[in-house]
Every structure is written in C-alpha cells, then in structure tokens.
PDB file of C-alpha atoms in Angstrom:
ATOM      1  CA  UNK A   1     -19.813 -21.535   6.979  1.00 71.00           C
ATOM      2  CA  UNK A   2     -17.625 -23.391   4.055  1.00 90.00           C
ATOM      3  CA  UNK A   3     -18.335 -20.412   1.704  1.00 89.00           C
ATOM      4  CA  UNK A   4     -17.572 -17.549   4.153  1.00 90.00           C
ATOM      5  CA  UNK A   5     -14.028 -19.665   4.298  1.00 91.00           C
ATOM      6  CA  UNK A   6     -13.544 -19.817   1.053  1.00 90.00           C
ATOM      7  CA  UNK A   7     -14.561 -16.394   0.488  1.00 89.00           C
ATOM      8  CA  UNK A   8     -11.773 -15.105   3.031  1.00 90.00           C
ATOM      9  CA  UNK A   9      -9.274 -17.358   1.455  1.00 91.00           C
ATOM     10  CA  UNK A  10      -9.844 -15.580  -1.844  1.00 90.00           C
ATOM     11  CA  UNK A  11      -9.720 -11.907  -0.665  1.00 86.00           C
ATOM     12  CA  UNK A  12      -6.631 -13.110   1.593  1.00 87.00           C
ATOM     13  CA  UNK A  13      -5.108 -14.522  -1.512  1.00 90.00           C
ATOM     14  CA  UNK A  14      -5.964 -11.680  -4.038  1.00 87.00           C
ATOM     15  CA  UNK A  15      -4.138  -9.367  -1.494  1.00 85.00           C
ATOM     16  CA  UNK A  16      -1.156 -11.179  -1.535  1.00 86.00           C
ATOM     17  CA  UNK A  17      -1.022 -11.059  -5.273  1.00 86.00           C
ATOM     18  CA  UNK A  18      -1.701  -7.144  -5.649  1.00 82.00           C
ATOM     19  CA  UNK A  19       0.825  -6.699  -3.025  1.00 81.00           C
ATOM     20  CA  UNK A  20       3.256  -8.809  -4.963  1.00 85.00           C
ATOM     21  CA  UNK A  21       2.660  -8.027  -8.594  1.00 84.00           C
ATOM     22  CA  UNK A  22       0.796  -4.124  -7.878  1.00 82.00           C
ATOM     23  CA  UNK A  23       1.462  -2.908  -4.787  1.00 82.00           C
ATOM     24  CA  UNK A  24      -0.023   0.645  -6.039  1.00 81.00           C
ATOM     25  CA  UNK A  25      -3.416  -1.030  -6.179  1.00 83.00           C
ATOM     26  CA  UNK A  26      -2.622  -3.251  -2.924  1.00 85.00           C
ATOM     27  CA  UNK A  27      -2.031  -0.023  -1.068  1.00 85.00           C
ATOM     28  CA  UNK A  28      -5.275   1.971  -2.163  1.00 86.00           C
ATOM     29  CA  UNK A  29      -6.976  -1.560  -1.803  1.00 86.00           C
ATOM     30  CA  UNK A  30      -6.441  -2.567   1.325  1.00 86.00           C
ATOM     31  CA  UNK A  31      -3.319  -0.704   2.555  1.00 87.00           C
ATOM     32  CA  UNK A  32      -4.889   2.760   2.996  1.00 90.00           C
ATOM     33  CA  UNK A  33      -7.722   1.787   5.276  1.00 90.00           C
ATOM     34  CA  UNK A  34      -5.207  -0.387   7.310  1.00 89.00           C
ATOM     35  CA  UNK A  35      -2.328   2.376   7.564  1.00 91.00           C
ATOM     36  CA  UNK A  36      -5.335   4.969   8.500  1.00 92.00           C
ATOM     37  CA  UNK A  37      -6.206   2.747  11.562  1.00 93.00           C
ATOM     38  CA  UNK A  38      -3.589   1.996  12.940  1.00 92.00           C
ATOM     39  CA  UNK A  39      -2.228   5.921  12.502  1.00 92.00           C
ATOM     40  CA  UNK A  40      -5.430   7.111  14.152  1.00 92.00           C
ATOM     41  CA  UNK A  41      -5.565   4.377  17.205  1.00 94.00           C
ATOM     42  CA  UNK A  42      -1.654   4.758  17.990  1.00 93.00           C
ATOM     43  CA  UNK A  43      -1.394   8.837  17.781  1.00 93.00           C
ATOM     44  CA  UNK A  44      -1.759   9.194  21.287  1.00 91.00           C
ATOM     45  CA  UNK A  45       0.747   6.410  22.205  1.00 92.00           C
ATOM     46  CA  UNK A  46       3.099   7.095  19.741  1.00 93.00           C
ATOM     47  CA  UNK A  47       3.420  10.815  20.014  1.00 93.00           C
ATOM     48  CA  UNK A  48       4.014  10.202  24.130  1.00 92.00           C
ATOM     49  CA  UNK A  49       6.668   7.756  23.302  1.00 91.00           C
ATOM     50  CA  UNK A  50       8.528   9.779  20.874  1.00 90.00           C
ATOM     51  CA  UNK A  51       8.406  12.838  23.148  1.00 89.00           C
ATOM     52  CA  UNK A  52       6.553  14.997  21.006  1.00 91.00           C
ATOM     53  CA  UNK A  53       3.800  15.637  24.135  1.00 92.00           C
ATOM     54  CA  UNK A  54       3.573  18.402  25.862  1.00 91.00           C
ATOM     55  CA  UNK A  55       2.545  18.939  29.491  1.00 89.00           C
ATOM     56  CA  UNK A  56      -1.531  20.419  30.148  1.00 87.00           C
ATOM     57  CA  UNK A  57      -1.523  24.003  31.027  1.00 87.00           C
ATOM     58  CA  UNK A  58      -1.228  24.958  34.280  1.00 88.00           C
ATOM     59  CA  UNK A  59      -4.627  26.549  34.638  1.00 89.00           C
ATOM     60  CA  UNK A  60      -5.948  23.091  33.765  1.00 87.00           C
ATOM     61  CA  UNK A  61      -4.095  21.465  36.357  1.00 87.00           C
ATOM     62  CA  UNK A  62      -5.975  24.231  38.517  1.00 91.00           C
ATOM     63  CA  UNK A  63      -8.529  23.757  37.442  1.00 90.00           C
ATOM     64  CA  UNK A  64      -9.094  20.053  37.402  1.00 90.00           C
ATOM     65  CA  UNK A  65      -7.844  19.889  40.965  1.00 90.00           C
ATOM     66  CA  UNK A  66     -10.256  22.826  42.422  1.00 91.00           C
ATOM     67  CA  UNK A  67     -13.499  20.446  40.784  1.00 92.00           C
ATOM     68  CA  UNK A  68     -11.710  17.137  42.191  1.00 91.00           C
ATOM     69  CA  UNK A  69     -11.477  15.518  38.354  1.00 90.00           C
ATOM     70  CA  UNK A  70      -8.285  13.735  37.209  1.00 90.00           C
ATOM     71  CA  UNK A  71      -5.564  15.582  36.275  1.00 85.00           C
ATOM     72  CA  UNK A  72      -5.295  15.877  32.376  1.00 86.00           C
ATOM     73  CA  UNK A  73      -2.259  14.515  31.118  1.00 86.00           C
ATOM     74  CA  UNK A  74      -0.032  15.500  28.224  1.00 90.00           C
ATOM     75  CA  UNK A  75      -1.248  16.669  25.215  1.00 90.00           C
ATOM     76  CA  UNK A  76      -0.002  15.184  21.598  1.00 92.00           C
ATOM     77  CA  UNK A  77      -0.070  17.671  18.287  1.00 94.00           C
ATOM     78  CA  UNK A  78      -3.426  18.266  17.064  1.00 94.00           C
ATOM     79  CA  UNK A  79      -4.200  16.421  14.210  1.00 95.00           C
ATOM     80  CA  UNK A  80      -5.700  18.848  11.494  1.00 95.00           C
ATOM     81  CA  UNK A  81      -6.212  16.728   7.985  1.00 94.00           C
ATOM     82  CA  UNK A  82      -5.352  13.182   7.338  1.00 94.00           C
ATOM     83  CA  UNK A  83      -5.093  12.819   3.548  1.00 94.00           C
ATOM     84  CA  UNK A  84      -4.770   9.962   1.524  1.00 92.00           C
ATOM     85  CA  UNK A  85      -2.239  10.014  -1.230  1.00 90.00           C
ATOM     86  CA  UNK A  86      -1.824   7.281  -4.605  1.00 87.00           C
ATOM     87  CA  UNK A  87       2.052   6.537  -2.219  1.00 87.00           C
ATOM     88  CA  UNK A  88       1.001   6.734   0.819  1.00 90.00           C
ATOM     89  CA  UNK A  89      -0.835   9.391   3.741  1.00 93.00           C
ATOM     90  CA  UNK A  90      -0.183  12.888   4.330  1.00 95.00           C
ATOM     91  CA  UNK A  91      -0.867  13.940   8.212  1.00 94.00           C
ATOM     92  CA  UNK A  92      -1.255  17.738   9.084  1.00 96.00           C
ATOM     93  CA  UNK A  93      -0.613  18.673  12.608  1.00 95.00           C
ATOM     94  CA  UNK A  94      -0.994  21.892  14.432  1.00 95.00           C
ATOM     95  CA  UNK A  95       1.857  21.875  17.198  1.00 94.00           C
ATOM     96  CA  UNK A  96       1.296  22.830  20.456  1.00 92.00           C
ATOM     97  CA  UNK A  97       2.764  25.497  22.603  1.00 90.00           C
ATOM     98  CA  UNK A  98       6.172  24.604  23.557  1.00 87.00           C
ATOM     99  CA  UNK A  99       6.595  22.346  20.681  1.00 90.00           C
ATOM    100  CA  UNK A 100       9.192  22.889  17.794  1.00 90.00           C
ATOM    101  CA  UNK A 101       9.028  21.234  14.305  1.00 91.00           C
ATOM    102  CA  UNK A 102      12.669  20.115  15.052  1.00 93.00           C
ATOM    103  CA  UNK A 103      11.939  17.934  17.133  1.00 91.00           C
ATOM    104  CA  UNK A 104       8.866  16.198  14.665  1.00 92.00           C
ATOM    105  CA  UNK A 105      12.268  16.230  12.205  1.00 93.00           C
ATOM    106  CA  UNK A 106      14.120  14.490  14.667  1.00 92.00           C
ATOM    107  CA  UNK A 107      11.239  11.858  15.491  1.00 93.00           C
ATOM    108  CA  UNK A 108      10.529  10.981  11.732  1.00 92.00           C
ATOM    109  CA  UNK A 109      12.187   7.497  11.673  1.00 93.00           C
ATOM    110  CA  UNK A 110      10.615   6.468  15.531  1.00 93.00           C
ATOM    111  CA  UNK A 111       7.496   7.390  13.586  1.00 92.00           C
ATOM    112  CA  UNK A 112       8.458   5.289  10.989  1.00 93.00           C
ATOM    113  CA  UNK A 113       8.509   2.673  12.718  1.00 93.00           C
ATOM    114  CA  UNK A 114       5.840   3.030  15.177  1.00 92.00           C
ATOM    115  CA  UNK A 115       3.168   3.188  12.183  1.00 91.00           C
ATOM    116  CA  UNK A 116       4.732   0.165  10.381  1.00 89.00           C
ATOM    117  CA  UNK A 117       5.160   2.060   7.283  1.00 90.00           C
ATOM    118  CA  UNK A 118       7.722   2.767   4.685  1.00 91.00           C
ATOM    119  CA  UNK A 119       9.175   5.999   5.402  1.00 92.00           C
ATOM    120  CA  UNK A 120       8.158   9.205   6.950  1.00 94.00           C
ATOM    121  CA  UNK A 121       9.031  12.448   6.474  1.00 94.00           C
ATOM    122  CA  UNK A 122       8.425  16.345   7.547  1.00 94.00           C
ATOM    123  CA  UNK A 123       8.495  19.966   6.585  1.00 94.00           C
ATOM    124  CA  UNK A 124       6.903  22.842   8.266  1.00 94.00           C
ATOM    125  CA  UNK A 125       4.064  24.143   6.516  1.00 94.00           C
ATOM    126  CA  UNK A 126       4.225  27.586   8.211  1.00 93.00           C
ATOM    127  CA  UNK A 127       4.432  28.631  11.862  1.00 91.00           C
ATOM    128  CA  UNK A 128       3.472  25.958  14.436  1.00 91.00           C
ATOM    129  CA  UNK A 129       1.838  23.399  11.199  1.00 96.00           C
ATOM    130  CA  UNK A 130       3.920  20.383  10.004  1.00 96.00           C
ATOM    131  CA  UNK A 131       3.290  18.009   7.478  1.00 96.00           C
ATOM    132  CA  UNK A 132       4.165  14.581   7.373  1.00 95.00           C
ATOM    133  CA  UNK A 133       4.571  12.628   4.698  1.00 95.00           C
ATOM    134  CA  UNK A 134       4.479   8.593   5.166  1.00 94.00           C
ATOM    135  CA  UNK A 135       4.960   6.488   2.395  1.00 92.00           C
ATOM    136  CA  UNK A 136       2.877   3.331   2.275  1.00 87.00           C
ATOM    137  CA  UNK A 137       5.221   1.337   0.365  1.00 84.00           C
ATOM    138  CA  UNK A 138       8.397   0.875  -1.828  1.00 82.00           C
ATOM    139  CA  UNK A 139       7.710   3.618  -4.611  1.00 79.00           C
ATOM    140  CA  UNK A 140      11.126   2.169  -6.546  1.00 80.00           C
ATOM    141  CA  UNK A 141      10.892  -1.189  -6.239  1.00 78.00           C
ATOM    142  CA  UNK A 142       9.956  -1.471  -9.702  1.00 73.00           C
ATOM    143  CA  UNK A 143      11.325   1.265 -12.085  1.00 70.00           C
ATOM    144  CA  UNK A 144      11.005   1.128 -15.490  1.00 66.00           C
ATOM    145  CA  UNK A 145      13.558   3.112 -18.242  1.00 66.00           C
ATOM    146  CA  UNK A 146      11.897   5.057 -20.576  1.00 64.00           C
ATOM    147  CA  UNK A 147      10.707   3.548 -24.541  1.00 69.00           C
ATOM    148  CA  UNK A 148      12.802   6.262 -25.978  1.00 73.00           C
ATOM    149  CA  UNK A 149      16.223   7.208 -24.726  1.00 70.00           C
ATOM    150  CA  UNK A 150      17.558  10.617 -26.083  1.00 72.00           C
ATOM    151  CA  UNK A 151      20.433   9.956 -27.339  1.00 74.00           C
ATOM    152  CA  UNK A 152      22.043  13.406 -27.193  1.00 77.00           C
ATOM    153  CA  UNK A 153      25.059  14.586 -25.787  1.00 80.00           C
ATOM    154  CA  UNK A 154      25.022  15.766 -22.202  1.00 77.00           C
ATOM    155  CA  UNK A 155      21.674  13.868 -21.931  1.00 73.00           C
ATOM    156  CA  UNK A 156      20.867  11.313 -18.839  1.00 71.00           C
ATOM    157  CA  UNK A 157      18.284   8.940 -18.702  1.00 68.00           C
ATOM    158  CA  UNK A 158      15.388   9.567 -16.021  1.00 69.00           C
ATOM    159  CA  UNK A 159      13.591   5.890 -14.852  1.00 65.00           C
ATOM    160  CA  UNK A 160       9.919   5.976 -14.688  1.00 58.00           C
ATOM    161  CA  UNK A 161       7.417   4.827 -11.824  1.00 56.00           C
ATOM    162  CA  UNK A 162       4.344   3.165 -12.844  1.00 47.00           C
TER     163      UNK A 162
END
C-alpha cells in the first residue's frame, strides 16, 4: 500500500513540474485526456445552459406521446470530430435546425468557462458546421525573441513560442 502512495506522490509531483516548467508536455501529458473528459461528460449540460439547445421536433413529441414514452427533450449540436491539437482541442459540431453559428460566437466565453479551459473560440466551417477552437493553456506565457534580430530598417522583431 506504501508504494502505490509513493507512486501517486511522484506522478502528482512530476505533473506539477511539467505544468510549471513545460506546460506543452503537461498538456499532451495529462491535460488532453482530462480536458477530453470533462468536454465529453458536460456537452449536454453545458450546451442547455448556454442556450445553444434546440427543442425535439414536433413529430417526435407525436410520436413519443402516441407510444406513451417520455417526451424527448432538447437537443444540443451534434458533435462530429473531437481533435486533439499540440495547444489545445478542436470540436466540430453540426448545428441543428433552428440554430445559427452566431449564437455559438456569442456563447464562446460561457464555454470557456464551463470547460475550465483557456480560451475558446469559433468560425463556421461552412453551412450549419462550426469549429471550435479551445486552447488548453497559456500559449504566451513564455515567449522567447529570436537568436538573430534583423537589423534592417523598417524591420520588427517577431517573438517565438517554443
């Protein structure tokens, strides 16, 4: 029992340090699988909350009370490709009918929020698809100025991400 402890210590411990020192690693570690959860248990949930539900159709409705079942309720964006980026997740939804990608626009920081991550944002794919972007963590925490600044005139300076 001592060494299953100490064992969880370490891995406890060794998270806390990528996430200090190399959060890029921390995040495709640990942070992925973590941030995939919770996205995947708290779609339903979230999307209700932030409005972005729409009612069943009515010939459900009909339907489910002609065979005495429960009545369906709303229905969230279908989820069509959860992908995993080196910064963070990229989420793929197909909207529903009635749904605008405005309103996913408007929602981006309640998302935000709701999936305890760093920053999410959208664009519409084409007709009725959004993507969202979320970003796992703080991409500029650490920037780092180039070895060799051209010195030119009318030349700037980009930073560098690791």
């Amino acid at each position: 029992m001592t060494w299953l402890t100490v064992a969880l210590v370490l891995v406890v411990a060794a998270a806390g340090l990528l996430r200090w020192r190399r959060p890029a690693w921390y995040w495709m570690t640990f942070g992925v699988t973590l941030a995939a959860l919770r996205v995947l248990v708290r779609y339903g949930s979230v999307m209700d909350a932030c409005g972005l539900t729409v009612p069943a159709p009515r010939w459900r409705l009909t339907l489910a009370r002609m065979t005495n079942r429960p009545v369906p309720g709303p229905r969230a964006p279908r989820i069509l490709r959860l992908r995993v980026t080196r910064t963070g997740l990229v989420l793929r939804l197909k909207l529903r009918p009635g749904q605008d990608a405005f309103d996913v626009v408007a929602s981006c920081d309640r998302l935000r929020h709701s999936f305890a991550l760093y920053g999410v944002t959208s664009r519409e794919v084409r007709s009725g698809v959004v993507e969202l972007r979320m970003t796992g963590y703080d991409v500029l925490k650490r920037v780092q100025m180039p070895a060799r600044v051209d010195t030119r005139p009318m030349r700037v300076p980009v930073a560098l991400r690791e």
